[in-house]
Coordinates of N, CA, C and O and ligand atoms in Angstrom, one line a residue:
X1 N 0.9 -1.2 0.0 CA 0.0 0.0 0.0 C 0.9 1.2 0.0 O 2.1 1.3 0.4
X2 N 0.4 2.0 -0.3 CA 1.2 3.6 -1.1 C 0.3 4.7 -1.1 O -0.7 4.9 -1.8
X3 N 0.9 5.5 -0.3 CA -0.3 6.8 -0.3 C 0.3 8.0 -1.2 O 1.5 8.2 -1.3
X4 N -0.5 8.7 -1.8 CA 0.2 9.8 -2.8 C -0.9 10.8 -3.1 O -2.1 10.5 -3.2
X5 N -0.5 12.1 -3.2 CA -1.2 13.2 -3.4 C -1.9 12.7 -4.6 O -1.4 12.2 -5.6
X6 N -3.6 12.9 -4.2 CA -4.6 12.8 -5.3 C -4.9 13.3 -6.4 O -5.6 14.3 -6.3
X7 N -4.6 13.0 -7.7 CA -4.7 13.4 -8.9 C -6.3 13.4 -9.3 O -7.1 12.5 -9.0
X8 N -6.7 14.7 -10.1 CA -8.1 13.6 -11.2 C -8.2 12.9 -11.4 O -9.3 12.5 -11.3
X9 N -7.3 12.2 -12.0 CA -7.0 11.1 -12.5 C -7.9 9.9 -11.7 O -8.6 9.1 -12.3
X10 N -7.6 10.0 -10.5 CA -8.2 9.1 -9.5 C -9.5 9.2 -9.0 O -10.0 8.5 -8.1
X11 N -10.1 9.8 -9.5 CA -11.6 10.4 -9.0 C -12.5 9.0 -9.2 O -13.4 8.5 -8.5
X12 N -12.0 8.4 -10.6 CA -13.2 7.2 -11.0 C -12.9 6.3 -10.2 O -13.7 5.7 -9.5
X13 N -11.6 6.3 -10.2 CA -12.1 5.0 -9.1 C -12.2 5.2 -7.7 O -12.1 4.2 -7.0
X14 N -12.5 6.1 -7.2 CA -12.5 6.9 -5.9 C -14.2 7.0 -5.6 O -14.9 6.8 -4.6
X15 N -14.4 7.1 -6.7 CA -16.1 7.4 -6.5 C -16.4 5.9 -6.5 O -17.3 5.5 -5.8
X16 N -15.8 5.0 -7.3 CA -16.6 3.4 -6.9 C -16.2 2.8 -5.4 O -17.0 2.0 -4.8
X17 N -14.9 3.3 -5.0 CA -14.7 3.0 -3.4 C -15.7 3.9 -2.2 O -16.2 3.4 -1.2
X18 N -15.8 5.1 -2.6 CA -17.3 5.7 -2.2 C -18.5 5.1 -2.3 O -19.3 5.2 -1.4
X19 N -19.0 4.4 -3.4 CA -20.3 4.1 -4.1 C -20.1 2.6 -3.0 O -20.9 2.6 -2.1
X20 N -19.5 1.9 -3.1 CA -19.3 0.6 -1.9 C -19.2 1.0 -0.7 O -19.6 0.1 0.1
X21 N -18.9 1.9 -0.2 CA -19.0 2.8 1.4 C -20.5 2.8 1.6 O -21.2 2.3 2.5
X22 N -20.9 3.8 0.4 CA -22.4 4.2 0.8 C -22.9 2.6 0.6 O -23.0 1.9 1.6
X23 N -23.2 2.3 -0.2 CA -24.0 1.1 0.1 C -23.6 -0.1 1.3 O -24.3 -1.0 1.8
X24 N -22.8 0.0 1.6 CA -22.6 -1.0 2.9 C -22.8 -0.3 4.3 O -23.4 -0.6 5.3
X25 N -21.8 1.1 4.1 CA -22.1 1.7 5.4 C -23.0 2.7 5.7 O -23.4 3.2 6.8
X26 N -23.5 3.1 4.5 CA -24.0 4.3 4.8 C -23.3 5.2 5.0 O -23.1 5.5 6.2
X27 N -22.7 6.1 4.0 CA -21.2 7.5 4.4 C -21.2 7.2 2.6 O -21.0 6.2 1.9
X28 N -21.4 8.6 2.2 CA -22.3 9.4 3.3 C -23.9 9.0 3.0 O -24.4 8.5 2.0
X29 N -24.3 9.4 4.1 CA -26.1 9.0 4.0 C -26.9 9.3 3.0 O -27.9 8.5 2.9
X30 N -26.7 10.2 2.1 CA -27.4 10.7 0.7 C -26.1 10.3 -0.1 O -24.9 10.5 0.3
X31 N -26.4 9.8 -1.0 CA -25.4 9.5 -2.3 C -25.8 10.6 -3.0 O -26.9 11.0 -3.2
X32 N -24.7 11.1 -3.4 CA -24.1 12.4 -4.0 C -25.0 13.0 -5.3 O -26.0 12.2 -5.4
X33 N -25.1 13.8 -6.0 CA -25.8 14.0 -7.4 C -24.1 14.2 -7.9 O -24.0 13.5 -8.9
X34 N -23.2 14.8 -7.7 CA -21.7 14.4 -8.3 C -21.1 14.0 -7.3 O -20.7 14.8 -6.4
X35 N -20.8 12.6 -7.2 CA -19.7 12.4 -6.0 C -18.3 12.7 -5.8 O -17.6 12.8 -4.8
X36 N -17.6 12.8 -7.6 CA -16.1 13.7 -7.6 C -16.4 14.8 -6.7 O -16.1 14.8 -5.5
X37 N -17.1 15.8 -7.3 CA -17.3 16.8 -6.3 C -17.6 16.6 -5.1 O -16.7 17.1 -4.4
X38 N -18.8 15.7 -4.2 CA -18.7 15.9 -3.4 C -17.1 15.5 -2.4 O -17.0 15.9 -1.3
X39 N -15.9 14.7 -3.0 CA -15.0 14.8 -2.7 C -13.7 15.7 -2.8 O -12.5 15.6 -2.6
X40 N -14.5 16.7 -3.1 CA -13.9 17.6 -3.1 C -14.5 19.1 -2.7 O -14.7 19.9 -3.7
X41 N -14.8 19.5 -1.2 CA -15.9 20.2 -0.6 C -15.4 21.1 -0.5 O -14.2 21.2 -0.6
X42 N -16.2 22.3 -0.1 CA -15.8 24.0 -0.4 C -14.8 23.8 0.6 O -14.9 23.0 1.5
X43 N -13.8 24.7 0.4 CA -12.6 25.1 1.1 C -11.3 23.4 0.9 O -10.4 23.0 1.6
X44 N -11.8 22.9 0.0 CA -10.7 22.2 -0.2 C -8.8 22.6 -0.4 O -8.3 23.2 -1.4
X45 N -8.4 22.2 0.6 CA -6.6 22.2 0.3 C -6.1 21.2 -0.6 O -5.6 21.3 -1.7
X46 N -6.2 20.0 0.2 CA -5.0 19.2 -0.6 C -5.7 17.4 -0.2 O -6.1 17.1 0.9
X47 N -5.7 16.7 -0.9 CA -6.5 15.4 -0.9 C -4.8 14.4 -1.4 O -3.8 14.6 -2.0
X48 N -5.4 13.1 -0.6 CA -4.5 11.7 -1.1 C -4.9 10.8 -0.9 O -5.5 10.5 0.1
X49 N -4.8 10.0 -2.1 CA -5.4 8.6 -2.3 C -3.8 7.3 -2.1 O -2.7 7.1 -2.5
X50 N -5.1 6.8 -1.1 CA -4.4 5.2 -0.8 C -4.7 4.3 -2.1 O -5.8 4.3 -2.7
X51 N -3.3 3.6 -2.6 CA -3.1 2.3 -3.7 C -2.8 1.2 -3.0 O -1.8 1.1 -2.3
X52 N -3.7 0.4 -3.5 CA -2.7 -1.2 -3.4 C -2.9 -2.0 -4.6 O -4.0 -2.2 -5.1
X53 N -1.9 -2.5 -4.8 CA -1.7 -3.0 -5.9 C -2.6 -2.7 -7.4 O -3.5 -3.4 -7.9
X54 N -2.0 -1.2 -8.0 CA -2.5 -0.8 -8.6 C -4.0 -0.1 -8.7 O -4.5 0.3 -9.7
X55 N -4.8 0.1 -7.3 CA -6.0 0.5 -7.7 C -6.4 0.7 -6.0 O -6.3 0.1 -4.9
X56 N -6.9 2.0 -6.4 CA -7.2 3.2 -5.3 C -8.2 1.9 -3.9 O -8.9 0.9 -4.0
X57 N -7.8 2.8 -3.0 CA -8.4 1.7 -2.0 C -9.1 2.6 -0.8 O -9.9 2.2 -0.1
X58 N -8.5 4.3 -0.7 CA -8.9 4.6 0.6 C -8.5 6.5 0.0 O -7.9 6.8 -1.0
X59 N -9.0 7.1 0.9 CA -8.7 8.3 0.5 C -9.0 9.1 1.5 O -9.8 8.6 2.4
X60 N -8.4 10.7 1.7 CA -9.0 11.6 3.1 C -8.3 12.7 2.5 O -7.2 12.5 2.0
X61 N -8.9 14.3 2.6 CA -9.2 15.3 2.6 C -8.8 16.3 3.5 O -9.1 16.2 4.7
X62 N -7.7 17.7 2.7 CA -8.1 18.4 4.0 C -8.6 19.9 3.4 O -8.5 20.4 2.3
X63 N -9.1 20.5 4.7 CA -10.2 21.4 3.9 C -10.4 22.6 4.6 O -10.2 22.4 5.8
X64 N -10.8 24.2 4.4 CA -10.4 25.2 5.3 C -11.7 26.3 4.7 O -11.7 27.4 4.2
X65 N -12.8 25.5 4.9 CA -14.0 26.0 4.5 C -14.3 28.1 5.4 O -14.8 29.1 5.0
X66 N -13.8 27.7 6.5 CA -14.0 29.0 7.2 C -13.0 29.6 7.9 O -12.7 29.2 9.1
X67 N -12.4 30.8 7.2 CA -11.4 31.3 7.7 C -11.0 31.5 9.2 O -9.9 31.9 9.6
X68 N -12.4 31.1 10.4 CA -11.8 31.7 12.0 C -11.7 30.6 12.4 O -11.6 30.5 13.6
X69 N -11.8 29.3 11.6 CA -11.9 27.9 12.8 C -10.8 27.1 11.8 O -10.5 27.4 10.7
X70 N -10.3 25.9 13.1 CA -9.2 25.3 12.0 C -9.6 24.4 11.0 O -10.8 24.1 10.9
X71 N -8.7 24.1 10.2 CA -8.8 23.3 9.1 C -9.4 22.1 9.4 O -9.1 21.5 10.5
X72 N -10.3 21.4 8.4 CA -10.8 19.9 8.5 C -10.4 19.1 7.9 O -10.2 19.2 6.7
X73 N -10.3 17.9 8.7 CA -10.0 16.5 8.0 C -11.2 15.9 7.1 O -12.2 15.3 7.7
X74 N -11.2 15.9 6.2 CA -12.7 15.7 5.5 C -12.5 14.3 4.6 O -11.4 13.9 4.3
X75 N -13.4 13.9 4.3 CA -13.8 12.6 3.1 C -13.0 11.0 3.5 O -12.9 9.9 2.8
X76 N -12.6 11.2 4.5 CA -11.8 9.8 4.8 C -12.9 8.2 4.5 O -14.0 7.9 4.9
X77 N -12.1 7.8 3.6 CA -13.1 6.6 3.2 C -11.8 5.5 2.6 O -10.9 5.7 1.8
X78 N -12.1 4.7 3.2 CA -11.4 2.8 3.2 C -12.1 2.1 2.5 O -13.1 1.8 3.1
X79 N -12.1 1.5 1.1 CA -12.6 0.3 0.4 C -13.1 -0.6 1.5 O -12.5 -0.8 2.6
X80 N -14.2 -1.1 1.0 CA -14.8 -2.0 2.4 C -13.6 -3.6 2.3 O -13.2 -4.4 3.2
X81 N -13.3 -3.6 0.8 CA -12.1 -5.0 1.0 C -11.2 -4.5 1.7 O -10.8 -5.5 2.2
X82 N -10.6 -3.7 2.1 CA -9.3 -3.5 2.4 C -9.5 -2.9 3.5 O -8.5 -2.1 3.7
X83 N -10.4 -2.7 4.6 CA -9.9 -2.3 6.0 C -9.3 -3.5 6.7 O -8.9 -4.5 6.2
X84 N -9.3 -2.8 8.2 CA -8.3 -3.1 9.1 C -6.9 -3.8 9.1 O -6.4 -4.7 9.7
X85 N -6.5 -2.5 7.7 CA -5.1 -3.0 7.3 C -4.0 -1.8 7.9 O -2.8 -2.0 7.6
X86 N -4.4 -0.8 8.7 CA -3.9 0.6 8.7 C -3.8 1.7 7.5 O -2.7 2.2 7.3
X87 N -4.8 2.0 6.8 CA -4.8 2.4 5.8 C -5.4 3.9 6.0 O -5.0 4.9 5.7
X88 N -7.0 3.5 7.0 CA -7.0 4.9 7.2 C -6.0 5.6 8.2 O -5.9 6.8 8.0
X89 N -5.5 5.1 9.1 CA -4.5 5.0 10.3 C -3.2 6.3 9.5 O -3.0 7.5 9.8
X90 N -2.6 5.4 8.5 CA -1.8 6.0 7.3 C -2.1 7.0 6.8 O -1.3 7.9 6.8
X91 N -3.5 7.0 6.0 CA -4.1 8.0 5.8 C -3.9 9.7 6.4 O -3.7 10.9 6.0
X92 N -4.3 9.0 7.6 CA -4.7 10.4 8.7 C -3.1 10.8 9.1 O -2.7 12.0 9.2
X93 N -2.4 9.5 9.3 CA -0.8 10.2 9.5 C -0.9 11.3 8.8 O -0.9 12.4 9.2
X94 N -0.9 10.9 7.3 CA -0.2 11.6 6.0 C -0.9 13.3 6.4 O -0.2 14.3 6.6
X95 N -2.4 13.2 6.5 CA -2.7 14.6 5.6 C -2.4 15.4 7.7 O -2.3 16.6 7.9
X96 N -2.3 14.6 8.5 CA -2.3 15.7 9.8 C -0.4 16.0 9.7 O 0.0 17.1 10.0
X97 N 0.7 15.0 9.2 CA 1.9 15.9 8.8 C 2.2 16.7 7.9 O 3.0 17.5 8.1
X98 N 1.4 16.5 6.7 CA 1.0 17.6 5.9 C 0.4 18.9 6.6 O 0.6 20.0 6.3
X99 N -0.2 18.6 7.3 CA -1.0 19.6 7.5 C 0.0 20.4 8.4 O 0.1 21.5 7.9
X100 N 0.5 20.3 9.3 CA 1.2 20.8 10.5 C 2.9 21.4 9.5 O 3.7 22.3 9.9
X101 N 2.9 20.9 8.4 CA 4.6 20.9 7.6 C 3.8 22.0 6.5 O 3.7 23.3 6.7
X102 N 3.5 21.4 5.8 CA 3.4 22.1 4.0 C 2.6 23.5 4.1 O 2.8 24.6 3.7
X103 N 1.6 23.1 4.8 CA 0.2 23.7 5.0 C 0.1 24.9 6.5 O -0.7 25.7 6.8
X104 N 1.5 24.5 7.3 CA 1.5 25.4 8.5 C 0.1 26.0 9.0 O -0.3 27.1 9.1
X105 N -0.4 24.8 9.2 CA -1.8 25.0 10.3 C -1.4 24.2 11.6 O -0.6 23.2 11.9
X106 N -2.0 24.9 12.3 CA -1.4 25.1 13.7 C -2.4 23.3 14.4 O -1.9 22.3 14.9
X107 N -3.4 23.7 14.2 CA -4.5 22.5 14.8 C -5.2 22.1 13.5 O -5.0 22.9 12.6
X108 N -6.2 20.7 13.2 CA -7.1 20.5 12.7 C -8.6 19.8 13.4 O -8.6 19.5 14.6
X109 N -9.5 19.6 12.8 CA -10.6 19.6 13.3 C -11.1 18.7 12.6 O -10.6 18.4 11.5
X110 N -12.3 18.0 13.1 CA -13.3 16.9 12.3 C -14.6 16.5 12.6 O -15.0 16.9 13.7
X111 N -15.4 15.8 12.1 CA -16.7 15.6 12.8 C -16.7 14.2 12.3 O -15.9 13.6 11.5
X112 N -17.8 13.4 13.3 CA -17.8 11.7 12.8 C -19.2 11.6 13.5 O -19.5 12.4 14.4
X113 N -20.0 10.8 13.0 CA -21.3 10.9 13.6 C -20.8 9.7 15.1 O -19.9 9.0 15.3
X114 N -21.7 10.0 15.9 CA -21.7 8.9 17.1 C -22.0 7.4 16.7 O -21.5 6.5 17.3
X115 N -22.8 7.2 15.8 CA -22.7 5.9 15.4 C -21.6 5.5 14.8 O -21.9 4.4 15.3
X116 N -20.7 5.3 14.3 CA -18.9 5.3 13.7 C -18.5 5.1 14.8 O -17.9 6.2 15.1
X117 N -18.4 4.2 15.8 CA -17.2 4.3 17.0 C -16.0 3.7 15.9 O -15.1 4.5 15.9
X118 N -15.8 2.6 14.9 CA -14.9 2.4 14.5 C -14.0 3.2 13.6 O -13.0 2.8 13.2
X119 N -14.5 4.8 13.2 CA -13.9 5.5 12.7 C -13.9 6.3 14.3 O -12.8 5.9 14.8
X120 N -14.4 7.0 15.1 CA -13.8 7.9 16.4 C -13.3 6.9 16.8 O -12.2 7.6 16.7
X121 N -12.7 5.6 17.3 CA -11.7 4.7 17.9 C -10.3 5.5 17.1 O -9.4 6.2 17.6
X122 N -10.4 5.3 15.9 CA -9.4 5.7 15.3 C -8.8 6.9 15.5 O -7.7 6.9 15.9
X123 N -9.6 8.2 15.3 CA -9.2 9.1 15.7 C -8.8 9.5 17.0 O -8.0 10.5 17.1
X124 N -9.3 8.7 18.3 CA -9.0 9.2 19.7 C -7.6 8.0 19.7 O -6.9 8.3 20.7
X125 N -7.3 7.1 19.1 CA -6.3 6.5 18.9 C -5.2 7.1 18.8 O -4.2 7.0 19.5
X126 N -5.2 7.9 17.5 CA -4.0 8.9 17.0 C -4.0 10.3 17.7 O -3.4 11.2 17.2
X127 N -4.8 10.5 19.2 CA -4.3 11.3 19.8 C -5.9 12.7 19.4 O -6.3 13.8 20.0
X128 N -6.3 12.3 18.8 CA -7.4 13.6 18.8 C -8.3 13.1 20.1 O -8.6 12.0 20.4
X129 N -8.6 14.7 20.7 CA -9.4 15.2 21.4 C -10.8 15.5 21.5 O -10.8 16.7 21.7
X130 N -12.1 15.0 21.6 CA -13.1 15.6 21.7 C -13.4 16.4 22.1 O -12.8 16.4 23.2
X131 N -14.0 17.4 21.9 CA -14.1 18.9 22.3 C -15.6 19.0 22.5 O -16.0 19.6 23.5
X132 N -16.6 18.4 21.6 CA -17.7 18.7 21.7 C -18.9 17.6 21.1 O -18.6 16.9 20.1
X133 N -20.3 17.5 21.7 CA -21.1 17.0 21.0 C -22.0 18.0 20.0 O -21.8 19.2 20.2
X134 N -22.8 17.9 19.1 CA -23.6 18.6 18.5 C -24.4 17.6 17.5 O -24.2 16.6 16.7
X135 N -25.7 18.4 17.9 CA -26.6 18.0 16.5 C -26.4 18.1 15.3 O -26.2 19.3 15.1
X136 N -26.2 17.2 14.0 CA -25.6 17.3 13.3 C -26.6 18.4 12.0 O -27.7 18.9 12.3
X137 N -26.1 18.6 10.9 CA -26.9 20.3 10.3 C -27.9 19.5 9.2 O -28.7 20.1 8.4
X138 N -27.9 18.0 9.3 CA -28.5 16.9 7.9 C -29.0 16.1 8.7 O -28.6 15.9 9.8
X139 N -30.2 15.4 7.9 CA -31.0 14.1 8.3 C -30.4 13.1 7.6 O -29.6 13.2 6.6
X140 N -30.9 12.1 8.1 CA -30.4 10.7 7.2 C -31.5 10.3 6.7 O -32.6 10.7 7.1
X141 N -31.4 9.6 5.8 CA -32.4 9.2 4.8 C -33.8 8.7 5.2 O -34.8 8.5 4.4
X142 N -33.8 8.6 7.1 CA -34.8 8.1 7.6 C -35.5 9.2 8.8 O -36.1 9.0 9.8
X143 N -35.1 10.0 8.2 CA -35.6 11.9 8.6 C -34.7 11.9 10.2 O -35.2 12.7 11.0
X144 N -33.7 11.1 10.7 CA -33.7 11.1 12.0 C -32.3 11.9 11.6 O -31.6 11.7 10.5
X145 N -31.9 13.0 12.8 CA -30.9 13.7 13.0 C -29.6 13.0 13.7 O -29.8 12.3 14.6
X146 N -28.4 13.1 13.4 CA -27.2 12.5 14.1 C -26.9 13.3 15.1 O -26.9 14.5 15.2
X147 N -26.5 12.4 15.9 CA -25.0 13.2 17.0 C -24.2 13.3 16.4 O -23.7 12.3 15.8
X148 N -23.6 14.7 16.3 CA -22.3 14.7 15.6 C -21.1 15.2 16.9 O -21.3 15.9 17.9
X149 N -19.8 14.3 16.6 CA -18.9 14.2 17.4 C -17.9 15.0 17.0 O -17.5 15.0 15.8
X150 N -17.2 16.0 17.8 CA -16.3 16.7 17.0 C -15.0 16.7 17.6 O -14.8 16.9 18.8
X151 N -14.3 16.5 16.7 CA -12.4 16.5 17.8 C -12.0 17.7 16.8 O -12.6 18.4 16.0
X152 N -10.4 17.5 17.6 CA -9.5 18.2 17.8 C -8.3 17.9 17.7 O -8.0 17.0 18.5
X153 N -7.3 18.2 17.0 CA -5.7 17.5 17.4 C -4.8 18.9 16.9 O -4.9 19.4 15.8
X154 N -4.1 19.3 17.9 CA -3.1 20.2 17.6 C -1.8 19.6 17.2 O -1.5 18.5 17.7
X155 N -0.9 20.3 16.3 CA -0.2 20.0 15.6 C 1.4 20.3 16.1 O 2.4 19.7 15.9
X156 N 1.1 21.4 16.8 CA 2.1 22.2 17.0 C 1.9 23.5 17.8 O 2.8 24.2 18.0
Ligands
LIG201 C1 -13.4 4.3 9.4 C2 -12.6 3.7 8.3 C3 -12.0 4.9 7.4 C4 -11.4 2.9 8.9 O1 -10.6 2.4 7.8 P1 -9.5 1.3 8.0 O2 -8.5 1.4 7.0 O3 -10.2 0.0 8.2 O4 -8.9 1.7 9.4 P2 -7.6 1.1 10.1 O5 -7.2 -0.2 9.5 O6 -6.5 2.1 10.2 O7 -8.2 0.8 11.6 C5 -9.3 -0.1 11.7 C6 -9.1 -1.2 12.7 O8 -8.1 -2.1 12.2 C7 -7.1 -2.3 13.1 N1 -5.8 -2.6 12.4 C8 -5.1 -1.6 11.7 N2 -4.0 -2.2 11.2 C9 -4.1 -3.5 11.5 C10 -3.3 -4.7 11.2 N3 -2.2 -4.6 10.5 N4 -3.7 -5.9 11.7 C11 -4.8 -6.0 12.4 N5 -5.6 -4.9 12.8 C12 -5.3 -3.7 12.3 C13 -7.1 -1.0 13.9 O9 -6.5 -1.2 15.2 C14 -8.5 -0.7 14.0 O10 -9.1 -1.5 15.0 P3 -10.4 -1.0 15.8 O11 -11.6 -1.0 14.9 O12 -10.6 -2.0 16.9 O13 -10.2 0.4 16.4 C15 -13.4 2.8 7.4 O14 -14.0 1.8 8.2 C16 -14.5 3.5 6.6 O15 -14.2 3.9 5.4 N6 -15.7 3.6 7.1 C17 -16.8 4.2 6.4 C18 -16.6 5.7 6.2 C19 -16.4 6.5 7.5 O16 -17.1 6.2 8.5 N7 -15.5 7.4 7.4 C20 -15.2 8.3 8.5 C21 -16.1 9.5 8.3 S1 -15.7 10.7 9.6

């Protein structure tokens, strides 16, 4: 496995590792009207896609939608074949030293709904912080509202 800054190039097969997310996990809850785009959300910086053996497997986002709050970790998504390999683990390395090096952002930020303990395991694993609960700003497809979970990890 090999992580590298996301080209266009990768989008197609990026959206079929999304398109298998949403249908098994549900993420995200409305399937997209463009899902390239939606992988790539207002205030986008800089995105990288996980390979293994030739063909995209996992991907994550970082993103600086509002100039007074820090930057987000956005779109993190694992091929349902290829988890619990360290991939999103890798993943999140990559774009939070990116983020703290290339990008000189001081902290970043994220949201995960409270159902996902196995994506928040992850995150409170690599040291992020919960800071807060909140209602989330979207319904899910069955009109019910999420808890949305929000961390924190300073960089520096
Ligand atoms: C959450 C998600 C990104 C995790 O991807 P992943 O690549 O499987 O994550 P990792 O492999 O780094 O970690 C997953 C588990 O595998 C374990 N693991 C990692 N490497 C391992 C290895 N070499 N051997 C055995 N276990 C390993 C981790 O300890 C972790 O265990 P846990 O679930 O008990 O905490 C993936 O499940 C996903 O895409 N979910 C749907 C989308 C989603 O919820 N995204 C987050 C939105 S905020």
């Amino acid at each position: 496995m090999h992580i590298r800054p996301r080209s266009d190039d990768d989008l197609r097969q990026l959206v079929e590792v999304l398109r298998r997310t949403h249908d098994q996990d549900g993420y995200p809850a409305h399937w997209p009207n463009d899902p390239a785009s939606w992988l790539t959300p207002p205030g986008h910086l800089t995105a990288w896609t996980a390979w293994s053996s030739g063909t995209a497997v996992g991907h994550v986002g970082l993103a600086a939608p509002d100039r007074d709050a820090a930057s987000l970790v956005t779109r993190l998504v694992v091929h349902p074949d290829h988890r619990g390999r360290g991939i999103a683990d890798a993943l999140l390395a990559t774009a939070e030293a990116a983020a703290g090096t290339a990008c000189a952002v001081p902290a970043l930020r994220l949201d995960v709904t409270e159902e996902t303990p196995g994506a928040w395991r992850l995150y409170e694993r690599r040291g992020w912080r919960l800071t807060h609960r909140a209602p989330a700003d979207w319904a899910k497809p069955d009109g019910t509202v999420p808890t949305m979970r929000w961390y924190e990890k300073r960089l520096w």
